[in-house]
Coordinates of C-alpha atoms and ligand atoms in Angstrom, one line a residue:
X250 CA 12.0 121.2 17.9
X251 CA 11.2 123.4 15.1
X252 CA 12.5 126.4 13.1
X253 CA 11.0 129.9 12.9
X254 CA 11.7 132.9 10.7
X255 CA 9.9 136.2 10.8
X256 CA 10.4 139.4 8.9
X257 CA 9.2 143.0 8.7
X258 CA 10.8 144.9 5.9
X259 CA 10.1 147.6 3.3
X260 CA 10.4 144.8 0.6
X261 CA 8.3 141.7 -0.1
X262 CA 9.2 139.1 2.6
X263 CA 7.9 135.8 1.1
X264 CA 11.1 134.8 -0.8
X265 CA 13.2 135.4 2.4
X266 CA 10.8 133.4 4.6
X267 CA 10.9 130.4 2.2
X268 CA 14.7 130.6 1.8
X269 CA 15.0 130.9 5.6
X270 CA 12.8 127.9 6.2
X271 CA 14.9 125.8 3.8
X272 CA 18.0 126.7 5.9
X273 CA 16.1 125.7 9.1
X274 CA 14.7 122.5 7.7
X275 CA 17.4 120.6 9.7
X276 CA 15.4 121.5 12.8
X277 CA 12.4 119.6 11.6
X278 CA 10.6 118.8 8.4
X279 CA 7.2 117.3 9.2
X280 CA 5.1 120.3 8.0
X281 CA 5.6 124.0 7.3
X282 CA 3.6 127.1 7.1
X283 CA 3.7 130.9 6.5
X284 CA 1.4 133.7 7.5
X285 CA 1.7 137.0 5.6
X286 CA 0.1 140.3 6.6
X287 CA -2.1 140.5 3.5
X288 CA -5.7 141.6 3.9
X289 CA -8.0 139.2 2.1
X290 CA -11.3 140.0 0.3
X291 CA -13.1 137.9 2.9
X292 CA -12.0 140.2 5.7
X293 CA -9.1 138.0 7.0
X294 CA -6.0 140.0 7.6
X295 CA -3.5 137.2 7.2
X296 CA -2.9 135.0 4.2
X297 CA -2.0 131.7 5.8
X298 CA -0.6 128.7 3.8
X299 CA 0.2 125.5 5.6
X300 CA 1.2 122.1 4.2
X301 CA 2.2 118.7 5.6
X302 CA 5.6 117.5 4.4
X303 CA 8.8 119.3 3.3
X304 CA 9.3 123.0 2.6
X305 CA 9.3 122.2 -1.2
X306 CA 5.7 121.3 -0.8
X307 CA 4.9 124.5 1.0
X308 CA 6.7 126.3 -1.8
X309 CA 4.5 124.7 -4.5
X310 CA 1.4 125.5 -2.4
X311 CA 2.6 129.2 -2.4
X312 CA 3.3 129.3 -6.1
X313 CA 0.4 131.5 -6.8
X314 CA 1.5 133.9 -4.1
X315 CA 5.0 134.3 -5.4
X316 CA 4.3 137.9 -6.3
X317 CA 2.9 138.8 -2.9
X318 CA 4.0 142.3 -1.9
X319 CA 3.4 141.6 1.7
X320 CA 6.3 143.1 3.7
X321 CA 5.6 141.3 7.0
X322 CA 5.3 137.6 7.7
X323 CA 6.1 134.7 10.0
X324 CA 7.0 131.2 9.0
X325 CA 7.7 127.8 10.7
X326 CA 9.0 124.4 9.9
X327 CA 7.8 121.7 12.4
X328 CA 9.1 118.6 14.1
X329 CA 5.9 117.3 15.8
X330 CA 5.8 116.9 19.5
X331 CA 2.2 117.6 20.6
X332 CA -0.1 116.4 17.8
X333 CA 0.6 114.6 14.6
X334 CA 2.0 116.4 11.5
X335 CA -1.4 117.4 10.1
X336 CA -2.5 120.6 8.4
X337 CA -4.4 121.7 11.5
X338 CA -1.4 121.3 13.8
X339 CA 0.9 123.1 11.4
X340 CA 2.0 126.6 12.4
X341 CA 1.4 129.6 12.2
X342 CA -1.6 129.4 14.5
X343 CA -4.1 132.2 14.4
X344 CA -6.6 133.5 17.0
X345 CA -9.8 135.1 15.8
X346 CA -8.2 136.2 12.6
X347 CA -6.3 138.8 14.6
X348 CA -3.1 137.3 16.1
X349 CA -0.8 134.9 14.3
X350 CA 2.1 133.1 16.0
X351 CA 4.9 130.6 15.4
X352 CA 6.7 128.7 18.1
X353 CA 9.7 126.5 18.7
X354 CA 9.8 124.7 22.0
X355 CA 7.5 122.9 24.4
X356 CA 5.0 124.4 26.8
X357 CA 4.7 122.1 29.7
X358 CA 1.7 123.7 31.4
X359 CA -0.4 124.0 28.2
X360 CA -3.2 121.8 29.4
X361 CA -4.2 124.0 32.3
X362 CA -4.0 127.1 30.1
X363 CA -6.0 125.4 27.4
X364 CA -8.8 124.5 29.9
X365 CA -9.0 128.2 31.1
X366 CA -9.1 129.5 27.5
X367 CA -11.9 127.0 26.5
X368 CA -13.8 128.2 29.5
X369 CA -13.3 131.8 28.3
X370 CA -14.9 130.8 25.0
X371 CA -11.8 130.1 22.8
X372 CA -12.2 127.3 20.2
X373 CA -9.1 125.3 19.6
X374 CA -8.4 124.1 16.1
X375 CA -5.2 122.0 16.8
X376 CA -3.8 119.5 19.3
X377 CA -0.6 121.6 19.8
X378 CA 0.7 123.0 23.0
X379 CA 1.4 126.2 21.0
X380 CA -2.1 127.2 20.3
X381 CA -2.7 128.3 23.9
X382 CA -0.2 131.1 23.4
X383 CA -1.9 132.7 20.4
X384 CA -5.3 132.7 22.2
X385 CA -3.9 134.0 25.4
X386 CA -2.2 136.9 23.5
X387 CA -5.6 137.6 21.9
X388 CA -7.3 137.5 25.2
X389 CA -4.7 140.0 26.6
X390 CA -5.2 142.3 23.6
X391 CA -9.0 142.2 24.2
X392 CA -8.4 143.3 27.8
X393 CA -6.9 146.5 26.4
X394 CA -3.2 145.6 26.5
X395 CA -0.8 146.7 23.7
X396 CA 0.8 143.8 21.7
X397 CA 4.1 144.0 23.7
X398 CA 2.3 143.8 27.0
X399 CA 0.0 141.0 25.7
X400 CA 3.1 138.9 24.8
X401 CA 4.8 139.7 28.0
X402 CA 1.9 138.7 30.2
X403 CA 1.4 135.6 28.1
X404 CA 5.0 134.4 28.4
X405 CA 5.0 135.1 32.1
X406 CA 2.3 132.4 32.4
X407 CA 4.3 129.7 30.5
X408 CA 6.4 126.9 31.9
X409 CA 8.7 125.2 29.4
X410 CA 10.7 126.4 26.4
X411 CA 9.7 128.9 23.8
X412 CA 10.9 131.0 21.0
X413 CA 7.9 132.8 19.4
X414 CA 7.2 135.3 16.7
X415 CA 3.9 137.1 16.9
X416 CA 1.9 139.4 14.5
X417 CA -1.2 141.5 15.2
X418 CA -3.6 142.2 12.3
X419 CA -4.0 145.8 13.6
X420 CA -0.3 146.6 13.4
X421 CA 1.0 145.4 10.0
X422 CA 4.5 146.9 10.5
X423 CA 5.2 145.1 13.8
X424 CA 6.4 141.7 14.9
X425 CA 7.3 140.7 18.5
X426 CA 9.6 137.9 19.4
X427 CA 10.3 136.3 22.8
X428 CA 12.5 133.5 23.9
X429 CA 13.3 131.2 26.9
X430 CA 15.0 127.9 26.6
X431 CA 14.8 127.8 22.7
X432 CA 17.3 129.8 20.6
X433 CA 16.4 133.0 18.8
X434 CA 18.5 135.6 16.9
X435 CA 17.4 139.0 15.7
X436 CA 18.7 140.1 12.3
X437 CA 19.5 143.8 11.9
X438 CA 18.9 144.7 8.3
X439 CA 19.0 148.0 6.3
X440 CA 15.5 147.4 5.2
X441 CA 14.0 145.9 8.3
X442 CA 14.2 143.6 11.3
X443 CA 14.1 139.8 11.3
X444 CA 13.8 137.0 13.8
X445 CA 15.0 133.4 13.3
X446 CA 16.0 130.2 15.2
X447 CA 19.5 130.6 13.9
X448 CA 21.7 133.0 11.8
X449 CA 21.9 130.7 8.8
X450 CA 18.2 131.5 8.0
X451 CA 18.9 135.2 7.6
X452 CA 22.4 135.4 6.0
X453 CA 20.9 136.5 2.6
X454 CA 19.7 139.7 4.2
X455 CA 22.1 140.4 7.1
X456 CA 25.3 139.3 8.9
X457 CA 24.6 141.4 11.9
X458 CA 22.6 139.9 14.8
X459 CA 21.5 140.2 18.4
X460 CA 21.6 136.9 20.1
X461 CA 18.7 136.9 22.6
X462 CA 19.1 135.5 26.1
X463 CA 16.4 133.7 28.1
X464 CA 13.6 136.1 29.0
X465 CA 14.4 138.6 26.3
X466 CA 11.6 140.1 24.2
X467 CA 12.2 141.9 20.9
X468 CA 9.8 144.5 19.4
X469 CA 10.4 145.2 15.7
X470 CA 8.3 148.1 14.5
X471 CA 8.7 150.3 11.4
X472 CA 12.4 149.3 11.1
X473 CA 13.2 149.9 14.7
X474 CA 14.4 147.1 17.0
X475 CA 13.8 147.4 20.7
X476 CA 15.1 144.7 23.2
X477 CA 13.7 144.3 26.7
X478 CA 13.8 141.8 29.4
X479 CA 10.6 139.9 30.6
X480 CA 9.7 142.9 32.8
X481 CA 9.9 145.2 29.7
X482 CA 13.0 146.9 31.0
X483 CA 15.4 147.8 28.1
X484 CA 18.4 145.5 27.8
X485 CA 21.5 145.8 25.6
X486 CA 22.9 142.9 23.6
X487 CA 26.1 143.2 21.7
X488 CA 25.9 143.1 17.9
X489 CA 27.4 139.9 16.7
X490 CA 28.7 139.8 13.1
X491 CA 28.5 136.4 11.6
X492 CA 31.4 135.1 9.5
X493 CA 29.3 132.3 8.0
X494 CA 29.1 132.2 4.3
X495 CA 25.8 131.4 2.5
X496 CA 27.7 129.4 -0.2
X497 CA 29.2 126.5 1.8
X498 CA 25.8 124.9 2.3
X499 CA 25.0 124.3 -1.3
X500 CA 24.7 120.7 -2.7
X501 CA 26.7 121.3 -5.9
X502 CA 27.4 118.2 -8.0
X503 CA 26.5 115.6 -5.3
X504 CA 23.3 113.6 -5.2
X505 CA 22.9 114.0 -1.4
X506 CA 24.4 116.2 1.3
X507 CA 25.5 113.1 3.1
X508 CA 27.7 112.0 0.2
X509 CA 29.0 115.5 -0.3
X510 CA 29.9 115.7 3.4
X511 CA 31.6 112.3 3.4
X512 CA 33.7 113.5 0.4
X513 CA 34.5 116.7 2.2
X514 CA 36.1 114.9 5.1
X515 CA 39.7 115.2 4.0
X516 CA 39.4 119.0 3.7
X517 CA 37.4 119.3 6.9
X518 CA 40.1 117.4 8.7
X519 CA 42.8 119.6 7.2
X520 CA 40.8 122.6 8.4
X521 CA 40.5 121.2 11.9
X522 CA 44.2 120.8 12.2
X523 CA 45.3 124.0 10.5
X524 CA 47.2 126.4 12.7
X525 CA 47.0 124.0 15.6
X526 CA 50.1 121.9 15.2
X527 CA 53.6 123.0 14.6
X528 CA 56.8 120.9 14.3
X529 CA 56.3 118.0 16.7
X530 CA 53.7 119.3 19.0
X531 CA 50.2 120.7 19.4
X532 CA 50.3 124.5 19.9
X533 CA 49.4 126.1 23.2
X534 CA 46.2 128.1 23.3
X535 CA 44.2 126.0 20.8
X536 CA 41.3 126.2 23.2
X537 CA 41.8 129.7 24.5
X538 CA 44.6 132.0 25.7
X539 CA 45.1 130.4 29.1
X540 CA 44.3 126.8 28.3
X541 CA 47.7 125.4 29.3
X542 CA 47.6 126.9 32.8
X543 CA 44.2 125.3 33.2
X544 CA 45.1 121.9 31.6
X545 CA 48.2 121.6 33.8
X546 CA 46.0 121.4 36.9
X547 CA 43.4 119.0 35.6
X548 CA 42.8 115.7 37.4
X549 CA 39.9 114.4 35.4
X550 CA 37.8 114.8 32.3
X551 CA 34.1 114.3 32.0
X552 CA 32.8 114.1 28.5
X553 CA 29.1 114.7 27.8
X554 CA 27.3 114.3 24.5
X555 CA 24.5 112.7 22.5
X556 CA 24.3 110.3 19.6
X557 CA 27.2 110.3 17.2
X558 CA 29.0 112.9 19.3
X559 CA 28.8 110.6 22.3
X560 CA 30.6 107.9 20.3
X561 CA 33.4 110.3 19.5
X562 CA 33.6 110.8 23.3
X563 CA 33.9 107.1 23.8
X564 CA 36.9 106.9 21.5
X565 CA 38.5 109.9 23.2
X566 CA 38.2 108.1 26.6
X567 CA 40.6 105.4 25.3
X568 CA 43.0 108.2 24.2
X569 CA 42.9 110.2 27.4
X570 CA 43.3 107.2 29.6
X571 CA 46.1 105.8 27.5
X572 CA 48.1 108.9 28.4
X573 CA 47.2 109.0 32.1
X574 CA 44.1 111.3 32.3
X575 CA 41.1 109.7 34.0
X576 CA 38.1 110.2 31.7
X577 CA 34.4 109.5 32.0
X578 CA 31.9 109.7 29.2
X579 CA 28.1 110.0 29.6
X580 CA 25.1 110.5 27.5
X581 CA 23.8 114.0 28.1
X582 CA 20.2 113.1 28.8
X583 CA 21.3 110.7 31.5
X584 CA 24.0 113.0 33.0
X585 CA 21.5 115.9 33.4
X586 CA 19.0 113.8 35.5
X587 CA 21.1 112.4 38.3
X588 CA 23.2 113.4 41.2
X589 CA 27.0 113.7 40.8
X590 CA 30.1 113.2 42.9
X591 CA 32.3 115.9 41.5
X592 CA 35.9 115.0 41.0
X593 CA 38.6 117.6 41.9
X594 CA 39.7 119.8 39.0
X595 CA 37.6 118.1 36.5
X596 CA 37.1 119.6 33.0
X597 CA 33.6 119.1 31.5
X598 CA 34.0 118.6 27.8
X599 CA 30.7 118.8 25.8
X600 CA 30.8 117.5 22.2
X601 CA 28.2 118.7 19.7
X602 CA 28.0 119.3 16.0
X603 CA 25.2 121.8 16.3
X604 CA 25.9 123.3 19.8
X605 CA 22.1 123.5 20.2
X606 CA 21.3 120.0 21.5
X607 CA 19.1 120.7 24.4
X608 CA 20.2 117.7 26.5
X609 CA 23.9 118.6 26.1
X610 CA 23.1 122.3 27.0
X611 CA 21.0 121.0 30.0
X612 CA 23.8 118.7 31.1
X613 CA 26.4 121.5 31.0
X614 CA 24.2 123.6 33.2
X615 CA 23.7 120.7 35.6
X616 CA 27.5 120.1 35.7
X617 CA 28.3 123.7 36.4
X618 CA 25.7 123.9 39.1
X619 CA 27.0 120.7 40.6
X620 CA 30.5 122.3 41.0
X621 CA 32.6 120.9 38.1
X622 CA 35.5 123.2 37.8
X623 CA 35.7 124.2 34.1
X624 CA 33.9 123.7 30.8
X625 CA 35.1 123.2 27.3
X626 CA 33.0 122.7 24.2
X627 CA 34.2 120.8 21.1
X628 CA 31.7 122.2 18.6
X629 CA 31.1 122.8 14.9
X630 CA 28.9 125.9 15.0
X631 CA 30.8 129.0 16.2
X632 CA 27.7 131.0 17.0
X633 CA 25.9 128.3 18.9
X634 CA 24.5 128.3 22.5
X635 CA 27.0 125.7 23.7
X636 CA 30.0 127.7 22.5
X637 CA 28.6 130.8 24.2
X638 CA 28.1 129.0 27.4
X639 CA 31.5 127.2 27.7
X640 CA 34.6 128.6 29.3
X641 CA 36.9 127.2 26.5
X642 CA 36.1 126.1 23.0
X643 CA 37.8 124.0 20.3
X644 CA 35.9 124.5 17.0
X645 CA 35.9 121.5 14.7
X646 CA 35.7 123.6 11.5
X647 CA 33.9 120.9 9.6
X648 CA 31.8 123.6 7.8
X649 CA 28.0 123.3 7.5
X650 CA 26.7 119.8 7.9
X651 CA 23.3 119.5 6.4
X652 CA 22.7 115.7 6.1
X653 CA 20.9 114.6 9.2
X654 CA 23.3 111.7 9.6
X655 CA 26.6 113.1 11.0
X656 CA 29.7 112.2 9.0
X657 CA 32.3 114.9 8.7
X658 CA 31.2 116.3 12.1
X659 CA 32.2 113.0 13.7
X660 CA 35.7 112.6 12.1
X661 CA 36.6 116.3 12.8
X662 CA 35.4 115.8 16.4
X663 CA 37.8 112.9 16.7
X664 CA 40.7 114.9 15.2
X665 CA 39.9 117.9 17.5
X666 CA 39.8 115.5 20.5
X667 CA 43.1 114.0 19.6
X668 CA 44.6 117.6 19.6
X669 CA 42.9 118.1 23.0
X670 CA 44.4 114.8 24.2
X671 CA 47.9 116.1 23.4
X672 CA 47.2 119.6 24.9
X673 CA 46.0 118.0 28.1
X674 CA 48.0 114.8 28.5
X675 CA 51.4 116.3 28.0
X676 CA 50.9 117.5 31.6
X677 CA 50.3 113.8 32.5
X678 CA 52.0 110.7 30.8
X679 CA 52.2 111.8 27.2
X680 CA 55.9 112.0 26.4
X681 CA 57.4 114.4 23.8
X682 CA 58.1 111.5 21.6
X683 CA 54.6 110.2 21.8
X684 CA 53.2 113.7 21.1
X685 CA 55.5 113.9 18.1
X686 CA 54.2 110.6 16.8
X687 CA 50.6 111.6 17.2
X688 CA 51.3 114.9 15.4
X689 CA 53.0 113.0 12.5
X690 CA 49.9 110.8 12.2
X691 CA 47.6 113.8 12.3
X692 CA 49.5 115.4 9.4
X693 CA 48.9 112.3 7.3
X694 CA 45.2 112.0 8.3
X695 CA 43.6 114.2 5.6
X696 CA 45.4 112.3 2.8
X697 CA 44.5 108.9 4.3
X698 CA 40.9 110.0 4.6
X699 CA 40.9 111.1 0.9
X700 CA 42.3 107.7 -0.1
X701 CA 39.6 105.7 1.7
X702 CA 36.8 108.0 0.3
X703 CA 38.2 107.5 -3.2
X704 CA 37.4 103.7 -2.9
X705 CA 33.6 104.5 -2.5
X706 CA 32.7 102.2 -5.4
X707 CA 34.2 99.2 -3.6
X708 CA 32.0 99.9 -0.6
X709 CA 29.0 100.5 -2.9
X710 CA 29.5 97.0 -4.2
X711 CA 29.0 95.6 -0.7
X712 CA 25.7 97.3 -0.1
X713 CA 23.6 94.8 -2.1
X714 CA 24.0 92.1 0.5
X715 CA 22.2 94.3 3.1
X716 CA 19.3 95.4 1.0
X717 CA 17.0 92.5 1.8
X718 CA 18.1 92.1 5.5
X719 CA 16.1 93.2 8.5
X720 CA 19.0 93.2 11.0
X721 CA 22.8 93.5 11.2
X722 CA 25.4 93.2 14.0
X723 CA 28.5 95.4 14.2
X724 CA 31.6 94.3 16.2
X725 CA 34.6 96.1 17.4
X726 CA 37.1 96.1 20.3
X727 CA 38.8 98.9 22.3
X728 CA 38.7 102.3 20.6
X729 CA 37.0 100.6 17.6
X730 CA 34.0 99.4 19.6
X731 CA 32.6 103.0 19.4
X732 CA 33.3 102.9 15.7
X733 CA 31.2 99.8 15.4
X734 CA 28.5 101.7 17.4
X735 CA 28.7 104.6 15.0
X736 CA 28.6 102.3 12.0
X737 CA 25.5 100.6 13.3
X738 CA 23.9 104.0 14.0
X739 CA 24.6 105.2 10.5
X740 CA 23.0 102.1 9.0
X741 CA 19.9 102.2 11.1
X742 CA 19.2 105.9 10.9
X743 CA 19.3 106.1 7.1
X744 CA 18.4 102.6 5.8
X745 CA 16.0 101.7 8.7
X746 CA 17.7 98.3 9.0
X747 CA 17.9 97.4 12.7
X748 CA 21.6 97.4 13.5
X749 CA 23.3 96.8 16.9
X750 CA 26.9 97.1 17.9
X751 CA 28.6 94.9 20.4
X752 CA 32.0 94.9 22.0
X753 CA 33.2 91.8 20.2
X754 CA 34.1 90.0 23.4
X755 CA 30.4 90.3 24.5
X756 CA 29.2 88.2 21.5
X757 CA 29.4 84.9 23.4
X758 CA 27.4 86.3 26.3
X759 CA 24.2 86.4 24.4
X760 CA 24.0 88.0 21.0
X761 CA 25.6 85.0 19.3
X762 CA 22.2 83.4 19.6
X763 CA 21.0 85.8 16.9
X764 CA 23.6 84.8 14.3
X765 CA 22.4 82.8 11.3
X766 CA 22.7 83.3 7.5
X767 CA 20.2 86.2 7.6
X768 CA 22.2 88.2 10.0
X769 CA 25.2 90.0 8.4
X770 CA 27.9 90.7 10.9
X771 CA 30.3 93.6 10.3
X772 CA 33.6 93.7 12.1
X773 CA 36.1 96.5 12.4
X774 CA 39.6 94.9 12.6
X775 CA 42.6 97.3 12.9
X776 CA 46.0 95.8 13.3
X777 CA 46.4 96.3 17.0
X778 CA 46.9 94.3 20.2
X779 CA 43.3 93.2 20.2
X780 CA 43.3 91.7 16.7
X781 CA 44.0 88.1 17.8
X782 CA 41.1 88.2 20.2
X783 CA 38.9 89.7 17.5
X784 CA 39.9 86.9 15.1
X785 CA 38.5 84.4 17.7
X786 CA 35.2 86.3 17.7
X787 CA 35.1 86.2 13.9
X788 CA 35.6 82.4 13.9
X789 CA 32.8 82.0 16.4
X790 CA 30.4 83.8 14.0
X791 CA 31.6 81.7 11.0
X792 CA 31.1 78.5 13.0
X793 CA 27.4 79.3 13.5
X794 CA 26.8 79.9 9.8
X795 CA 27.0 83.7 10.1
X796 CA 28.3 85.8 7.2
X797 CA 31.1 88.2 8.2
X798 CA 32.1 91.4 6.5
X799 CA 35.4 92.5 8.0
X800 CA 37.0 95.9 7.4
X801 CA 40.6 95.0 8.2
X802 CA 43.9 96.7 8.3
X803 CA 46.0 95.8 5.2
X804 CA 48.4 94.0 7.6
X805 CA 45.8 92.3 9.7
X806 CA 46.3 88.9 8.1
X807 CA 42.7 87.6 8.0
X808 CA 41.8 85.2 5.2
X809 CA 38.9 85.7 2.8
X810 CA 36.5 82.7 2.5
X811 CA 33.0 82.1 1.4
X812 CA 31.6 83.2 4.8
X813 CA 34.1 85.9 5.5
X814 CA 34.6 88.8 3.1
X815 CA 37.7 90.9 3.9
X816 CA 37.9 94.6 2.8
X817 CA 41.4 95.8 3.3
X818 CA 41.7 99.4 4.6
X819 CA 45.0 101.3 4.4
X820 CA 47.5 100.2 7.0
X821 CA 47.3 103.0 9.6
X822 CA 48.7 103.8 13.0
X823 CA 46.4 102.6 15.8
X824 CA 45.8 106.1 17.4
X825 CA 44.2 107.6 14.3
X826 CA 42.7 104.4 12.9
X827 CA 39.2 105.0 14.4
X828 CA 39.0 108.1 12.2
X829 CA 39.8 106.1 9.1
X830 CA 37.8 103.0 9.8
X831 CA 34.5 104.9 10.2
X832 CA 34.6 106.1 6.6
X833 CA 33.9 102.8 4.9
X834 CA 31.0 102.3 7.3
X835 CA 29.6 105.7 6.5
X836 CA 29.8 104.9 2.8
X837 CA 28.3 101.4 3.3
X838 CA 25.3 102.9 5.1
X839 CA 24.9 105.5 2.4
X840 CA 24.8 103.0 -0.4
X841 CA 22.4 100.6 1.4
X842 CA 20.1 103.5 2.0
X843 CA 20.3 104.4 -1.8
X844 CA 19.2 100.9 -2.7
X845 CA 16.4 101.0 -0.1
X846 CA 15.3 104.3 -1.6
X847 CA 15.0 106.2 1.7
X848 CA 15.3 109.9 2.1
X849 CA 19.0 109.9 2.9
X850 CA 19.5 113.5 4.0
X851 CA 16.2 113.7 5.9
X852 CA 15.5 110.2 7.4
X853 CA 12.0 109.7 8.8
X854 CA 11.2 110.9 12.3
X855 CA 14.6 112.7 12.8
X856 CA 15.9 116.2 12.8
X857 CA 19.4 117.6 12.5
X858 CA 19.4 119.6 15.6
X859 CA 17.6 118.1 18.6
X860 CA 16.2 121.0 20.7
X861 CA 13.7 119.0 22.7
X862 CA 14.5 116.9 25.8
Ligands
LIG178 C1 23.5 110.8 14.1 C2 23.4 112.2 14.6 C3 22.9 112.4 16.0 C4 23.7 113.6 16.6 C5 23.1 113.9 18.0 C6 23.8 115.0 18.7 O1 24.0 110.8 12.8 O2 23.8 113.1 13.9 O3 23.0 111.2 16.8 O4 25.0 113.2 16.8 O5 21.7 114.3 17.8 O6 23.8 116.1 17.9 P1 24.9 117.3 18.2 O7 26.3 116.7 17.8 O8 24.5 118.4 17.3 O9 24.8 117.6 19.6

């Protein structure tokens, strides 16, 4: 799972390649490299710079080359799969000083190809699966093929996923790209042609793109862009004009993107709701012109997602079933690898911030092949693969989310899902009065979210008690159990403290054995019908010497004492309270990570968009 950006222009391309890589850093940040067409005194045709670590490190390593006039180059940011993040494994890879290549994806049959190439005399300098491609292209060129044919015959031999950019030293004004299974867009510029893993990388030079499909090959030569299929037959792809702005993704006054994104939640929620509710109801057509006709026939919902998005799905299950619509939720990587009994008239709902998560895309494909009736994506990136591949879409409108730990994407997913619950369940058990009540709550949601965020310093003060801890438990019940899960995920991914969530009723079935004074236990306690049972669970922890931190509704009536610290959260209606209760947990995790000095926006071993299985 990596990011690539390539450019052939009549201007120097290095600044664009570096800026593009910074935009793609969410896809991986173990190591990065650039190859420019720039004949060297020693006879090498490419000036290649690679460094282990962040793009900023590559940028420093390139400081002396800032004035490079090279007008063609390829660049890569890596999230290691085959081979550690070392200089040797960093892309671009080069064969015999003649062919340079960058790759996003995984080649499954690389070992066999590697053995063949070694037998043919090629010497490998990395442990990557990628390197087979660059040598194979070189071998095809030596057999007399043109670069396009060499790329074509190479990709025909591959099994797995690839998006590649290739340069040939003998053709300095040409770059070839090809994709299958990994995303690739082609930027159409006045001064050249560009390739990248996504549009954000190229917005400083163009807003016009071709979105390549599996098997497509692009040949960019002297400002001309030619698209073909894998058999080199010309194909037409519509020009897509991106509406994304380059500005929204800037850090501004904030110390981290995660903090900025937590603070943006009230606006993001307002944007998610805008134009979708009117009077006492959710408008028809929020998911597409004919959505009501389709929703009126639905008999079941199947939600598929990963990570934080999966937890949003678990909350939504409570909402759908409360109003009479059967709903199953499954982790995408599990869903895609088993057989299914397909319910009648079942809508598959995929949830994803990025819309590029390979497991979610794979699960959608499996669902459609298995015969699920319809698909809907709740997604944050309008131009993503998931949006393109779904029948209906409901955009979350959270704006760019850069911090690896999802925050505003989660709360806006929940708000969008609540809109969807109204749009679907009014054909089931949701009465007009109940819909009106939900709409009233939704209208108050942005202001309530702002109010909780404004108490950030109170949550910061709690963080100290976690800083020397190795483990933590999170408890919740009902629709707040997934909130406990999401709170635990936030803490573990950015502070590296081991945190687990339990449905509070499960505590006595095992995990209670873990509780002592070194195990902080966090509970989410809204004022609902499950509160009395949760209070019993809290007492059980206190009786074992455990220390509780309880985020409770103002009206929950739980007493502070030396083993139980109560943090009162605004009194809020039960239906939207999961959206409010996650905010203090996001802030708590953020401030614990600050004390621990971790890299909050780019935690170790992770990437923002997970494009490997
Ligand atoms: C955690 C986090 C991940 C993502 C997961 C799915 O903070 O962000 O767990 O939620 O990788 O990503 P999307 O939503 O882009 O499909």
